[in-house]
Each structure stands twice: as structure tokens, then as C-alpha cells.
Short mmCIF file of C-alpha atoms in Angstrom, two decimals:
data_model
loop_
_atom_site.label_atom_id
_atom_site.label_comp_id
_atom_site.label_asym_id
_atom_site.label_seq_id
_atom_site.Cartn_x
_atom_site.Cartn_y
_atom_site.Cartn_z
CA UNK O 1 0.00 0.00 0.00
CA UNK O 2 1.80 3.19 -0.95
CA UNK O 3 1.71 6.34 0.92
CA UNK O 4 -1.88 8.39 0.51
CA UNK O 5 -2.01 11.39 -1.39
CA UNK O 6 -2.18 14.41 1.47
CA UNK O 7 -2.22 18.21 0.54
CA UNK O 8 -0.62 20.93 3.07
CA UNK O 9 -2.98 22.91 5.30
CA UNK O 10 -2.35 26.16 2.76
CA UNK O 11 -3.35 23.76 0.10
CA UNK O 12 -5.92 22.28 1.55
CA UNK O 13 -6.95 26.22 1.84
CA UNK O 14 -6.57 27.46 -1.62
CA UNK O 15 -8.63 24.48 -2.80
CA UNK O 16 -11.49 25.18 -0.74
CA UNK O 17 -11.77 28.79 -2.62
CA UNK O 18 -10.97 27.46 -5.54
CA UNK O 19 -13.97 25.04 -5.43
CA UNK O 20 -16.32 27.02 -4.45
CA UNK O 21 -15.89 29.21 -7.32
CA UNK O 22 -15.40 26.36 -9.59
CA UNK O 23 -19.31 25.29 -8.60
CA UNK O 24 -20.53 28.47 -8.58
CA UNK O 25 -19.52 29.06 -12.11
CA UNK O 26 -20.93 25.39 -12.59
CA UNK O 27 -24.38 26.45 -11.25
CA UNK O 28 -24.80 29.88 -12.04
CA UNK O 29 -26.26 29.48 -15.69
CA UNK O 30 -28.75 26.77 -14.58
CA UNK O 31 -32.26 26.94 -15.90
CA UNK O 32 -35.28 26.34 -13.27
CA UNK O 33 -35.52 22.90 -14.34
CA UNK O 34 -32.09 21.99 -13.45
CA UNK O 35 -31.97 23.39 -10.21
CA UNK O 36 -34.74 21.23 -9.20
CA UNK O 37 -33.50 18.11 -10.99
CA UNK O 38 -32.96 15.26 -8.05
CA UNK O 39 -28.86 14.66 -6.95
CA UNK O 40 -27.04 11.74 -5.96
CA UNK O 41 -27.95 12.68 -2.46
CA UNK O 42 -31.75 10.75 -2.14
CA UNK O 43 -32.95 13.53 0.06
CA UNK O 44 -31.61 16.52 -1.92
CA UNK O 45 -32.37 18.70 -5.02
CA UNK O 46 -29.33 20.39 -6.94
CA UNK O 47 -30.84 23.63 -5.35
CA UNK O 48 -30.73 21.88 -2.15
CA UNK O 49 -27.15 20.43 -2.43
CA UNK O 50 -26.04 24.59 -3.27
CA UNK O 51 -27.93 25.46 -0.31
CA UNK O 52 -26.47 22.66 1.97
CA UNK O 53 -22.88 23.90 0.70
CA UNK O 54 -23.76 27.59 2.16
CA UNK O 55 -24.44 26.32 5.27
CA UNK O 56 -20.79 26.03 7.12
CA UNK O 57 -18.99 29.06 6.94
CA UNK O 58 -22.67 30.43 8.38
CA UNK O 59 -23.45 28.21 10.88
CA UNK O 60 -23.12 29.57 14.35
CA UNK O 61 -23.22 27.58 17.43
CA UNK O 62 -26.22 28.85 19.15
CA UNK O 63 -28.03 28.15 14.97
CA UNK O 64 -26.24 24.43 15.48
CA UNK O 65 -27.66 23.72 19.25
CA UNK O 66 -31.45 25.04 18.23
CA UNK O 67 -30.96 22.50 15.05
CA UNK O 68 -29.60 19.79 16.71
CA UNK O 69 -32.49 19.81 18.82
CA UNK O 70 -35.00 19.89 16.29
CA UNK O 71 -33.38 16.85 14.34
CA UNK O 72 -33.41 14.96 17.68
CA UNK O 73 -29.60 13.99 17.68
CA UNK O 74 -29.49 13.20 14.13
CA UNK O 75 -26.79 14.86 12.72
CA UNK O 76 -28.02 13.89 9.04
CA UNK O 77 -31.43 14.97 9.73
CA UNK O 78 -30.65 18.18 10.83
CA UNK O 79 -27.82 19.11 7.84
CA UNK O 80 -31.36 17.74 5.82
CA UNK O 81 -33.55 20.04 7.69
CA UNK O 82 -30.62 23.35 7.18
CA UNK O 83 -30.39 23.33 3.34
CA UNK O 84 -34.01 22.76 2.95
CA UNK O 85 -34.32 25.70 5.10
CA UNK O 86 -31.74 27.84 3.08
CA UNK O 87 -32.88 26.41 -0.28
CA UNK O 88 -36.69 28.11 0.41
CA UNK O 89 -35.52 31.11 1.88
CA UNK O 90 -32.95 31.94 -0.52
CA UNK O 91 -33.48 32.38 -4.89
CA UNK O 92 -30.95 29.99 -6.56
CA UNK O 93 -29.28 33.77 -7.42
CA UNK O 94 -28.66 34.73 -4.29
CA UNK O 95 -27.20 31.00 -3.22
CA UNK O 96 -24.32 31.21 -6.02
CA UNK O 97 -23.56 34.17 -4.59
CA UNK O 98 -23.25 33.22 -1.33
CA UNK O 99 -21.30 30.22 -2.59
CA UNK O 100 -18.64 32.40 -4.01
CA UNK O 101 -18.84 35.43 -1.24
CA UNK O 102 -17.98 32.18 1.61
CA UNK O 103 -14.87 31.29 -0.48
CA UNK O 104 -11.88 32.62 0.99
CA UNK O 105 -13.75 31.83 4.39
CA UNK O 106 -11.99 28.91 6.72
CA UNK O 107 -15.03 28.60 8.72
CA UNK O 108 -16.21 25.20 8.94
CA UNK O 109 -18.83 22.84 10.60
CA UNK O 110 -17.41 22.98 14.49
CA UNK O 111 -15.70 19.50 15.01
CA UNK O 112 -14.86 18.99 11.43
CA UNK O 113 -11.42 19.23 9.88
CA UNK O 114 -9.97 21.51 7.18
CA UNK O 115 -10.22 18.53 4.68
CA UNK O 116 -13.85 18.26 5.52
CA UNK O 117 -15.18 21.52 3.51
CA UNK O 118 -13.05 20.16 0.73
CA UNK O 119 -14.29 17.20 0.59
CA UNK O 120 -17.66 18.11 0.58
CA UNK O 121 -17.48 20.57 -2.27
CA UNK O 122 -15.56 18.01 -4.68
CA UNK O 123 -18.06 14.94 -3.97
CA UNK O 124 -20.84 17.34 -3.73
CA UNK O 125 -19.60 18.59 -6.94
CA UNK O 126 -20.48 15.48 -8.49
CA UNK O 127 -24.03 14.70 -6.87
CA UNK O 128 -24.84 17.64 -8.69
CA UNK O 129 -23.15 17.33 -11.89
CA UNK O 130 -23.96 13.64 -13.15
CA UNK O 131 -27.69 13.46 -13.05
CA UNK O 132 -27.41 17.07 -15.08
CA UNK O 133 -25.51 14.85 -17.34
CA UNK O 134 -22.15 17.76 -17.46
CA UNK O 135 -18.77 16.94 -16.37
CA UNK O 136 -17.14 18.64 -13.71
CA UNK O 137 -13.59 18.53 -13.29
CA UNK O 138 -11.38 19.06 -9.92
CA UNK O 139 -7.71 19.22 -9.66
CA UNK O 140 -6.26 15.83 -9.66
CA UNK O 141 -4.26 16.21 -6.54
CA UNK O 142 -6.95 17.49 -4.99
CA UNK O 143 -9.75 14.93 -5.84
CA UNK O 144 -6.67 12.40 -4.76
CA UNK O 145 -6.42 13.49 -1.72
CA UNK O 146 -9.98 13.55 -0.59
CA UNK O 147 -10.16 9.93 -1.62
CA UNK O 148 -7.70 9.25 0.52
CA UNK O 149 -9.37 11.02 3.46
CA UNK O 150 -12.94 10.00 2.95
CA UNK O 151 -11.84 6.05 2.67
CA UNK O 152 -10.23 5.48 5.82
CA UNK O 153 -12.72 8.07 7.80
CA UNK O 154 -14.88 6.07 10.49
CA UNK O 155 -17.19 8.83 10.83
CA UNK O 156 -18.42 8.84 6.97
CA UNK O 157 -18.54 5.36 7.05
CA UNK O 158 -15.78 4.32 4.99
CA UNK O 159 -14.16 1.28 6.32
CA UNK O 160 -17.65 -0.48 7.31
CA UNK O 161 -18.60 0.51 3.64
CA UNK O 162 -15.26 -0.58 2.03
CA UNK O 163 -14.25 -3.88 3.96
CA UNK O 164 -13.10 -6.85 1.81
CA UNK O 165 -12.78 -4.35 -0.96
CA UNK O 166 -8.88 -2.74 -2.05
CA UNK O 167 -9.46 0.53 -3.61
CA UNK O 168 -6.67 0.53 -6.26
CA UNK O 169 -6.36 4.15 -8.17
CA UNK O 170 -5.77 3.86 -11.95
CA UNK O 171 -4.41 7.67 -11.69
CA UNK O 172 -1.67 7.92 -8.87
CA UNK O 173 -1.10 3.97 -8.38
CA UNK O 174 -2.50 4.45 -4.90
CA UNK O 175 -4.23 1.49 -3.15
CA UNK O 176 -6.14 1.33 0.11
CA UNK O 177 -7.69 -2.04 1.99
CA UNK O 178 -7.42 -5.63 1.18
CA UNK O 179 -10.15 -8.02 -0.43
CA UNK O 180 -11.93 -7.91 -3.60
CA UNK O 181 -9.64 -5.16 -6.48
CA UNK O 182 -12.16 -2.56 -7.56
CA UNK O 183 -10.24 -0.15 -9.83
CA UNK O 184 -10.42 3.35 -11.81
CA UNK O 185 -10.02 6.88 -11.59
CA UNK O 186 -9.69 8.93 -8.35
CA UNK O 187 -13.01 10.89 -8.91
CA UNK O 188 -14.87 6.96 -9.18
CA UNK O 189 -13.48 5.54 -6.14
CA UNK O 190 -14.02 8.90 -4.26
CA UNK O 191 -17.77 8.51 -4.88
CA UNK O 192 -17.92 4.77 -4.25
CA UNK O 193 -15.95 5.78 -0.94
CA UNK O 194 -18.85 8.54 0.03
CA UNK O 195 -21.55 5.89 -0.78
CA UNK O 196 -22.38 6.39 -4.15
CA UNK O 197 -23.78 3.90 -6.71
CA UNK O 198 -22.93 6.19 -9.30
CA UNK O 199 -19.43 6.21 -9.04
CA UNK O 200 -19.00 1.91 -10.31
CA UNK O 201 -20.51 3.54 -13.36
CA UNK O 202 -16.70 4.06 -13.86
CA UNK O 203 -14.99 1.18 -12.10
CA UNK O 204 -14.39 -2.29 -12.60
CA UNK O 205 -12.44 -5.56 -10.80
CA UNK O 206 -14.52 -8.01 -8.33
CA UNK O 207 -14.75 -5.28 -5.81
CA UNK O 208 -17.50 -4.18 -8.15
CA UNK O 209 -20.14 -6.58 -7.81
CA UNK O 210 -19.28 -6.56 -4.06
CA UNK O 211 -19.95 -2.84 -3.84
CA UNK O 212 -22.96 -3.13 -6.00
CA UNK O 213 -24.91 -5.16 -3.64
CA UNK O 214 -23.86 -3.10 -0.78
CA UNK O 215 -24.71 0.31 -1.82
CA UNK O 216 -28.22 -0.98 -3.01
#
């Protein structure tokens, strides 16, 4: 297993801002239709997948406790229950330009890590873009390294979603877990990583058909 891809903190930084202006620009010429097409995420609209990404450099604690409480403890229900709250309240306009006005912010969700945001905003990225049937590209280093962040990461599910199965990237020769080969490019494996069906579109090996029946 060779040494996963990592990107300095100033890095880690710039690509956050870069991102977020990358999607923006993505997003911003979107007819009515399209912002209301259905994402990768079940629960989520592409207007409601913007709105979710305007959420953590806004968020203050007080905001977070009242949520919290309203979700009951569920930490997905209530990041469900804050972009559907944005996504009415705010014109699909006025979310791009949120998007880009939060991008030189390093606020994030309180617990979460710098590659967190980044993360988000790259796999996000692609909930958004694939059922619009458009391609959106990120950095290779960068999508790299958040596959290498979201695999191992307890707390996203990764290893419980990934056991048996060796991530091996076709792109930086990078391989992660033992069991069942499932190869391809970093931006494929990233989504399988984070849950997504979508993403074996692009992959192949017997990790595939392993994955398959997992994800559903």
C-alpha cells in the first residue's frame, strides 16, 4: 500500500476557494428545471445540495444547538432540515452568490477538519453534476487526496462501507484495503468511498459486484 495522497494545510486552503468558485460558475447558468433536478444525495435537489454547501462558513453555534435539537440527535437529519431551510428562503441567485462570497472563508462545521469543507465541495460537486448529465472537473491532486481522506474516515462510514474491498487508483497507483480489487479513476473511487452507486458507473475488478450489492 503506498503512501496516501495528502495536501498541506495552505493547500488544503486554496482548494477550498478554488472550489467554491469552480461550482458556482458550474451552477450559475442553470435553468429552473435543473436546479430542481434530483442529486445523488436521495434527500436533496441540486438547489438543495447549493444550499447545503452555504451552510458552514454560516453556521453559528447557538443556529447548530437550536438544530440539533429539532433533528433529535441526528446529525443527518438536521444538515437535511438546514439546506431545505436555506434552499426556500434563498433564490438559486442569491445561493451562487453566497457560494462564491464564503470562499476565501476557513469557517467550517465545528468539530470537522480543514479537509472536511473540501471534501464536501468536490463529492458534492459530483451529486450535482452527473444526473445534469455535465462533467465537472477538480484538480487531480486534490480529488486524490480527498479519496484518501474520505476512505479510511470512520465517521463517513468508509471502512464499514469498504471492507473486503482494495481501492486501487488507476491515476496515482495508490491502493487502500485488502479483499476484492475494484479499480479506476480517483473521482470513481471517491464517490464509491462517500456511498455512491454512481461512481462503479466508472470502475471495474470483483470489488465491483461486491460494492454493487452493498450500496443498493
Amino acid at each position: 500500500m503506498s503512501t496516501p495522497p495528502v495536501l498541506p494545510r495552505p493547500a488544503v486552503d486554496a482548494a477550498v476557494s478554488a472550489e467554491r468558485h469552480r461550482l458556482a460558475d458550474f451552477v450559475a447558468d442553470l435553468t429552473e428545471e435543473q436546479w430542481a433536478t434530483p442529486s445523488l444525495c436521495a434527500a436533496w435537489t441540486v438547489r438543495d445540495v447549493i444550499a447545503h454547501l452555504t451552510v458552514t462558513t454560516r453556521l453559528t453555534v447557538p443556529r447548530l444547538l437550536w438544530a440539533a435539537v429539532r433533528a433529535r440527535g441526528s446529525f443527518d437529519r438536521m444538515e437535511v432540515d438546514l439546506a431545505a431551510q436555506r434552499a426556500e428562503a434563498y433564490s438559486p441567485a442569491e445561493l451562487v452568490a453566497q457560494l462564491r462570497q464564503s470562499a476565501a472563508s476557513t469557517r467550517r462545521f465545528p468539530g470537522s477538519t480543514p479537509m472536511d469543507p473540501l471534501m464536501d465541495l468536490v463529492v458534492h460537486g459530483q451529486d450535482i453534476a452527473r444526473p445534469l448529465g455535465r462533467r465537472l472537473v477538480s484538480p487531480p491532486d486534490v480529488v486524490a487526496a480527498c479519496l484518501a481522506y474520505v476512505a479510511p474516515n470512520r465517521f463517513m462510514g468508509g471502512p464499514q462501507r469498504l471492507a473486503g474491498v482494495q481501492l486501487v487508483s488507476t491515476d496515482t497507483g495508490w491502493a487502500h484495503g485488502d479483499g476484492a480489487a475494484l479499480r479506476g479513476p480517483d473521482i470513481d473511487l471517491l464517490l464509491v468511498a462517500a456511498g455512491r452507486r454512481a461512481g462503479l458507473d466508472g470502475l471495474e475488478g470483483p470489488g465491483a459486484a461486491v460494492l454493487a450489492a452493498r450500496l443498493g
